[in-house]
Amino acid sequence: MLFSGESGYGKTTLAQLVAHQMGCGIKIITGYAITKPAEMVSMLNSLNTNDILFIDEIHRLKSNVEEVLYIAMEDYRIDMVMPDGGSISIPLQPFTLIGATTQLEKLSTPLKNRCIYKFHFTGYSPTEQQSIMHRYLTINNIQLTGDKALLSEICSHLTTVPREISNFCIQLKDYLIDTYGEQELYID
């Protein structure tokens, strides 16, 4: 699977939900953290049957590291050339690869072509944004009373990135506690 879209739209969270739904483990790494093919071999070899390997910023994988993934994804094995000139094939447990990228255009065509399911994360509609805002207000125990039209006005000045909406609600909670000693937001 390949998830693409701006940072903060829940790509990692969705990968974790997929793992939970599948009842399997998930290992999360970032593309820039794996610098050598041997590190990718080690990571792949550490996976249990049907685990998910989630690679955030997958577009940052080096091409020689990326090539290790190709056979692993298709045949669940790794072919290695030995120093004496021979080769060895290491079997792997079946696994699911989920890659996430904020820069789809930087991902190599061979890797994109090997991803069967591709999902692009986009901005939210005003109604969805208000729903996200309401959820984070509830999580932060902020009671919203009064004219709900002002919620729409507040949302219109915020980004549609859920992580940033969450951060705003945390800042609002801190402000309400510091200023009023309570967490009730009166919108009139």
PDB file of C-alpha atoms in Angstrom:
ATOM      1  CA  MET A   1       0.000   0.000   0.000  1.00  0.00           C
ATOM      2  CA  LEU A   2       1.110   3.533  -0.670  1.00  0.00           C
ATOM      3  CA  PHE A   3      -0.216   6.528   1.251  1.00  0.00           C
ATOM      4  CA  SER A   4       0.579   9.972  -0.118  1.00  0.00           C
ATOM      5  CA  GLY A   5      -0.346  13.447   1.015  1.00  0.00           C
ATOM      6  CA  GLU A   6       0.684  16.299   3.247  1.00  0.00           C
ATOM      7  CA  SER A   7       2.182  15.790   6.673  1.00  0.00           C
ATOM      8  CA  GLY A   8      -0.319  15.537   9.524  1.00  0.00           C
ATOM      9  CA  TYR A   9      -3.200  13.910   7.642  1.00  0.00           C
ATOM     10  CA  GLY A  10      -3.006  10.581   9.501  1.00  0.00           C
ATOM     11  CA  LYS A  11      -0.972   8.283   7.241  1.00  0.00           C
ATOM     12  CA  THR A  12       0.868   6.704  10.174  1.00  0.00           C
ATOM     13  CA  THR A  13      -2.334   6.485  12.201  1.00  0.00           C
ATOM     14  CA  LEU A  14      -4.103   4.727   9.333  1.00  0.00           C
ATOM     15  CA  ALA A  15      -1.226   2.228   9.025  1.00  0.00           C
ATOM     16  CA  GLN A  16      -1.578   1.480  12.737  1.00  0.00           C
ATOM     17  CA  LEU A  17      -5.327   1.010  12.289  1.00  0.00           C
ATOM     18  CA  VAL A  18      -4.700  -1.408   9.411  1.00  0.00           C
ATOM     19  CA  ALA A  19      -2.341  -3.418  11.635  1.00  0.00           C
ATOM     20  CA  HIS A  20      -4.909  -3.421  14.447  1.00  0.00           C
ATOM     21  CA  GLN A  21      -7.669  -4.525  12.073  1.00  0.00           C
ATOM     22  CA  MET A  22      -5.458  -7.281  10.655  1.00  0.00           C
ATOM     23  CA  GLY A  23      -4.454  -8.371  14.166  1.00  0.00           C
ATOM     24  CA  CYS A  24      -0.750  -8.173  13.377  1.00  0.00           C
ATOM     25  CA  GLY A  25       2.335  -6.309  14.482  1.00  0.00           C
ATOM     26  CA  ILE A  26       3.703  -3.186  12.862  1.00  0.00           C
ATOM     27  CA  LYS A  27       7.273  -1.924  12.628  1.00  0.00           C
ATOM     28  CA  ILE A  28       7.590   1.759  11.839  1.00  0.00           C
ATOM     29  CA  ILE A  29      10.723   3.202  10.283  1.00  0.00           C
ATOM     30  CA  THR A  30      11.574   6.288   8.246  1.00  0.00           C
ATOM     31  CA  GLY A  31      13.103   6.115   4.790  1.00  0.00           C
ATOM     32  CA  TYR A  32      16.164   8.146   5.683  1.00  0.00           C
ATOM     33  CA  ALA A  33      16.983   5.915   8.690  1.00  0.00           C
ATOM     34  CA  ILE A  34      17.803   2.894   6.522  1.00  0.00           C
ATOM     35  CA  THR A  35      21.031   3.769   4.725  1.00  0.00           C
ATOM     36  CA  LYS A  36      22.435   0.370   3.714  1.00  0.00           C
ATOM     37  CA  PRO A  37      20.903  -2.714   2.107  1.00  0.00           C
ATOM     38  CA  ALA A  38      22.059  -4.806   5.083  1.00  0.00           C
ATOM     39  CA  GLU A  39      19.915  -2.652   7.401  1.00  0.00           C
ATOM     40  CA  MET A  40      16.848  -3.310   5.240  1.00  0.00           C
ATOM     41  CA  VAL A  41      17.675  -7.046   5.178  1.00  0.00           C
ATOM     42  CA  SER A  42      17.883  -7.018   8.975  1.00  0.00           C
ATOM     43  CA  MET A  43      14.573  -5.141   9.269  1.00  0.00           C
ATOM     44  CA  LEU A  44      12.784  -7.504   6.874  1.00  0.00           C
ATOM     45  CA  ASN A  45      14.243 -10.553   8.603  1.00  0.00           C
ATOM     46  CA  SER A  46      12.936  -9.316  11.988  1.00  0.00           C
ATOM     47  CA  LEU A  47       9.297  -9.288  10.851  1.00  0.00           C
ATOM     48  CA  ASN A  48       6.903 -11.946  12.103  1.00  0.00           C
ATOM     49  CA  THR A  49       4.376 -13.654   9.840  1.00  0.00           C
ATOM     50  CA  ASN A  50       1.918 -11.125   8.354  1.00  0.00           C
ATOM     51  CA  ASP A  51       3.467  -8.129  10.153  1.00  0.00           C
ATOM     52  CA  ILE A  52       3.297  -4.695   8.561  1.00  0.00           C
ATOM     53  CA  LEU A  53       6.451  -2.813   7.706  1.00  0.00           C
ATOM     54  CA  PHE A  54       5.526   0.864   7.614  1.00  0.00           C
ATOM     55  CA  ILE A  55       8.096   3.119   5.960  1.00  0.00           C
ATOM     56  CA  ASP A  56       7.391   6.797   6.498  1.00  0.00           C
ATOM     57  CA  GLU A  57       9.006   9.138   3.982  1.00  0.00           C
ATOM     58  CA  ILE A  58       9.558   6.135   1.734  1.00  0.00           C
ATOM     59  CA  HIS A  59      10.676   8.471  -1.046  1.00  0.00           C
ATOM     60  CA  ARG A  60      13.901   9.006   0.935  1.00  0.00           C
ATOM     61  CA  LEU A  61      15.052   5.390   0.570  1.00  0.00           C
ATOM     62  CA  LYS A  62      18.286   5.072  -1.362  1.00  0.00           C
ATOM     63  CA  SER A  63      17.943   3.155  -4.622  1.00  0.00           C
ATOM     64  CA  ASN A  64      20.185   0.263  -3.467  1.00  0.00           C
ATOM     65  CA  VAL A  65      18.055  -0.113  -0.319  1.00  0.00           C
ATOM     66  CA  GLU A  66      14.859   0.155  -2.359  1.00  0.00           C
ATOM     67  CA  GLU A  67      15.992  -2.682  -4.617  1.00  0.00           C
ATOM     68  CA  VAL A  68      16.170  -5.031  -1.624  1.00  0.00           C
ATOM     69  CA  LEU A  69      12.444  -4.441  -1.187  1.00  0.00           C
ATOM     70  CA  TYR A  70      11.493  -5.460  -4.750  1.00  0.00           C
ATOM     71  CA  ILE A  71      12.092  -9.204  -4.433  1.00  0.00           C
ATOM     72  CA  ALA A  72      11.063  -9.187  -0.769  1.00  0.00           C
ATOM     73  CA  MET A  73       7.695  -7.673  -1.701  1.00  0.00           C
ATOM     74  CA  GLU A  74       7.058 -10.066  -4.568  1.00  0.00           C
ATOM     75  CA  ASP A  75       8.642 -13.360  -3.499  1.00  0.00           C
ATOM     76  CA  TYR A  76       9.143 -13.001   0.282  1.00  0.00           C
ATOM     77  CA  ARG A  77      12.845 -13.673  -0.014  1.00  0.00           C
ATOM     78  CA  ILE A  78      16.107 -11.774  -0.214  1.00  0.00           C
ATOM     79  CA  ASP A  79      18.893 -12.685  -2.629  1.00  0.00           C
ATOM     80  CA  MET A  80      22.384 -11.844  -1.421  1.00  0.00           C
ATOM     81  CA  VAL A  81      25.736 -12.070  -3.151  1.00  0.00           C
ATOM     82  CA  MET A  82      28.420 -13.533  -0.906  1.00  0.00           C
ATOM     83  CA  PRO A  83      32.001 -12.197  -0.732  1.00  0.00           C
ATOM     84  CA  ASP A  84      33.307 -15.423  -2.338  1.00  0.00           C
ATOM     85  CA  GLY A  85      31.156 -14.799  -5.415  1.00  0.00           C
ATOM     86  CA  GLY A  86      28.364 -17.207  -4.545  1.00  0.00           C
ATOM     87  CA  SER A  87      24.823 -16.214  -3.688  1.00  0.00           C
ATOM     88  CA  ILE A  88      22.271 -17.095  -1.071  1.00  0.00           C
ATOM     89  CA  SER A  89      18.508 -16.747  -0.940  1.00  0.00           C
ATOM     90  CA  ILE A  90      17.029 -15.949   2.479  1.00  0.00           C
ATOM     91  CA  PRO A  91      13.315 -16.747   2.900  1.00  0.00           C
ATOM     92  CA  LEU A  92      11.159 -14.132   4.645  1.00  0.00           C
ATOM     93  CA  GLN A  93       7.873 -14.313   6.485  1.00  0.00           C
ATOM     94  CA  PRO A  94       4.939 -12.958   4.456  1.00  0.00           C
ATOM     95  CA  PHE A  95       4.491  -9.273   5.292  1.00  0.00           C
ATOM     96  CA  THR A  96       2.638  -6.178   4.143  1.00  0.00           C
ATOM     97  CA  LEU A  97       4.540  -3.067   3.160  1.00  0.00           C
ATOM     98  CA  ILE A  98       2.880   0.287   3.680  1.00  0.00           C
ATOM     99  CA  GLY A  99       4.818   3.284   2.450  1.00  0.00           C
ATOM    100  CA  ALA A 100       3.947   6.894   3.201  1.00  0.00           C
ATOM    101  CA  THR A 101       5.217   9.913   1.336  1.00  0.00           C
ATOM    102  CA  THR A 102       4.672  13.636   1.239  1.00  0.00           C
ATOM    103  CA  GLN A 103       6.491  13.796  -2.093  1.00  0.00           C
ATOM    104  CA  LEU A 104       4.992  11.225  -4.442  1.00  0.00           C
ATOM    105  CA  GLU A 105       6.893  12.673  -7.399  1.00  0.00           C
ATOM    106  CA  LYS A 106      10.201  11.650  -5.773  1.00  0.00           C
ATOM    107  CA  LEU A 107       9.194   8.003  -5.445  1.00  0.00           C
ATOM    108  CA  SER A 108      10.715   5.739  -8.085  1.00  0.00           C
ATOM    109  CA  THR A 109       8.406   4.307 -10.725  1.00  0.00           C
ATOM    110  CA  PRO A 110       9.414   0.669 -10.002  1.00  0.00           C
ATOM    111  CA  LEU A 111       8.447   1.069  -6.339  1.00  0.00           C
ATOM    112  CA  LYS A 112       5.187   2.871  -7.177  1.00  0.00           C
ATOM    113  CA  ASN A 113       4.308   0.083  -9.615  1.00  0.00           C
ATOM    114  CA  ARG A 114       4.777  -2.557  -6.941  1.00  0.00           C
ATOM    115  CA  CYS A 115       2.213  -0.937  -4.656  1.00  0.00           C
ATOM    116  CA  ILE A 116      -1.142  -2.505  -5.423  1.00  0.00           C
ATOM    117  CA  TYR A 117      -3.230  -0.059  -3.390  1.00  0.00           C
ATOM    118  CA  LYS A 118      -2.542   3.674  -3.573  1.00  0.00           C
ATOM    119  CA  PHE A 119      -4.327   6.270  -1.463  1.00  0.00           C
ATOM    120  CA  HIS A 120      -3.893  10.040  -1.631  1.00  0.00           C
ATOM    121  CA  PHE A 121      -4.823  12.095   1.441  1.00  0.00           C
ATOM    122  CA  THR A 122      -6.336  15.502   0.708  1.00  0.00           C
ATOM    123  CA  GLY A 123      -7.783  18.395   2.668  1.00  0.00           C
ATOM    124  CA  TYR A 124     -11.075  18.222   4.482  1.00  0.00           C
ATOM    125  CA  SER A 125     -14.305  19.981   3.644  1.00  0.00           C
ATOM    126  CA  PRO A 126     -15.497  22.719   6.041  1.00  0.00           C
ATOM    127  CA  THR A 127     -18.036  20.308   7.553  1.00  0.00           C
ATOM    128  CA  GLU A 128     -15.370  17.633   8.074  1.00  0.00           C
ATOM    129  CA  GLN A 129     -13.005  20.230   9.533  1.00  0.00           C
ATOM    130  CA  GLN A 130     -15.674  21.308  12.042  1.00  0.00           C
ATOM    131  CA  SER A 131     -16.209  17.664  12.985  1.00  0.00           C
ATOM    132  CA  ILE A 132     -12.469  17.252  13.575  1.00  0.00           C
ATOM    133  CA  MET A 133     -12.408  20.449  15.625  1.00  0.00           C
ATOM    134  CA  HIS A 134     -15.404  19.312  17.691  1.00  0.00           C
ATOM    135  CA  ARG A 135     -13.709  15.947  18.338  1.00  0.00           C
ATOM    136  CA  TYR A 136     -10.509  17.596  19.578  1.00  0.00           C
ATOM    137  CA  LEU A 137     -12.480  20.037  21.738  1.00  0.00           C
ATOM    138  CA  THR A 138     -14.191  17.025  23.328  1.00  0.00           C
ATOM    139  CA  ILE A 139     -10.871  15.182  23.820  1.00  0.00           C
ATOM    140  CA  ASN A 140      -9.497  18.268  25.579  1.00  0.00           C
ATOM    141  CA  ASN A 141     -12.627  18.581  27.759  1.00  0.00           C
ATOM    142  CA  ILE A 142     -13.561  21.930  26.272  1.00  0.00           C
ATOM    143  CA  GLN A 143     -17.300  22.501  26.407  1.00  0.00           C
ATOM    144  CA  LEU A 144     -18.672  24.423  23.456  1.00  0.00           C
ATOM    145  CA  THR A 145     -21.801  26.428  24.182  1.00  0.00           C
ATOM    146  CA  GLY A 146     -23.517  29.243  22.337  1.00  0.00           C
ATOM    147  CA  ASP A 147     -23.580  30.022  18.632  1.00  0.00           C
ATOM    148  CA  LYS A 148     -22.087  27.154  16.604  1.00  0.00           C
ATOM    149  CA  ALA A 149     -21.692  29.443  13.577  1.00  0.00           C
ATOM    150  CA  LEU A 150     -18.633  30.896  15.259  1.00  0.00           C
ATOM    151  CA  LEU A 151     -17.064  27.423  15.216  1.00  0.00           C
ATOM    152  CA  SER A 152     -17.305  27.617  11.444  1.00  0.00           C
ATOM    153  CA  GLU A 153     -15.636  31.029  11.535  1.00  0.00           C
ATOM    154  CA  ILE A 154     -12.806  29.730  13.721  1.00  0.00           C
ATOM    155  CA  CYS A 155     -12.291  26.745  11.440  1.00  0.00           C
ATOM    156  CA  SER A 156     -12.145  28.983   8.385  1.00  0.00           C
ATOM    157  CA  HIS A 157      -8.974  30.540   9.822  1.00  0.00           C
ATOM    158  CA  LEU A 158      -7.313  27.198  10.562  1.00  0.00           C
ATOM    159  CA  THR A 159      -5.551  24.785   8.281  1.00  0.00           C
ATOM    160  CA  THR A 160      -7.367  21.559   7.409  1.00  0.00           C
ATOM    161  CA  VAL A 161      -4.506  19.440   8.826  1.00  0.00           C
ATOM    162  CA  PRO A 162      -5.911  17.455  11.777  1.00  0.00           C
ATOM    163  CA  ARG A 163      -2.614  17.576  13.682  1.00  0.00           C
ATOM    164  CA  GLU A 164      -2.656  21.371  13.565  1.00  0.00           C
ATOM    165  CA  ILE A 165      -6.317  21.502  14.595  1.00  0.00           C
ATOM    166  CA  SER A 166      -5.384  19.298  17.563  1.00  0.00           C
ATOM    167  CA  ASN A 167      -2.507  21.618  18.437  1.00  0.00           C
ATOM    168  CA  PHE A 168      -4.860  24.619  18.298  1.00  0.00           C
ATOM    169  CA  CYS A 169      -7.286  22.908  20.688  1.00  0.00           C
ATOM    170  CA  ILE A 170      -4.463  22.144  23.135  1.00  0.00           C
ATOM    171  CA  GLN A 171      -3.364  25.792  22.989  1.00  0.00           C
ATOM    172  CA  LEU A 172      -6.973  26.884  23.495  1.00  0.00           C
ATOM    173  CA  LYS A 173      -7.303  24.589  26.512  1.00  0.00           C
ATOM    174  CA  ASP A 174      -4.109  26.004  28.025  1.00  0.00           C
ATOM    175  CA  TYR A 175      -5.332  29.555  27.388  1.00  0.00           C
ATOM    176  CA  LEU A 176      -8.714  28.903  28.987  1.00  0.00           C
ATOM    177  CA  ILE A 177      -7.132  27.355  32.068  1.00  0.00           C
ATOM    178  CA  ASP A 178      -4.522  30.115  32.422  1.00  0.00           C
ATOM    179  CA  THR A 179      -6.985  32.946  31.795  1.00  0.00           C
ATOM    180  CA  TYR A 180     -10.221  31.722  33.356  1.00  0.00           C
ATOM    181  CA  GLY A 181      -9.229  28.707  35.418  1.00  0.00           C
ATOM    182  CA  GLU A 182     -11.740  26.602  33.528  1.00  0.00           C
ATOM    183  CA  GLN A 183     -12.163  24.751  30.282  1.00  0.00           C
ATOM    184  CA  GLU A 184     -15.526  25.967  29.117  1.00  0.00           C
ATOM    185  CA  LEU A 185     -15.616  27.892  25.897  1.00  0.00           C
ATOM    186  CA  TYR A 186     -18.562  30.219  25.568  1.00  0.00           C
ATOM    187  CA  ILE A 187     -19.242  31.222  22.010  1.00  0.00           C
ATOM    188  CA  ASP A 188     -21.882  33.933  21.695  1.00  0.00           C
TER     189      ASP A 188
END
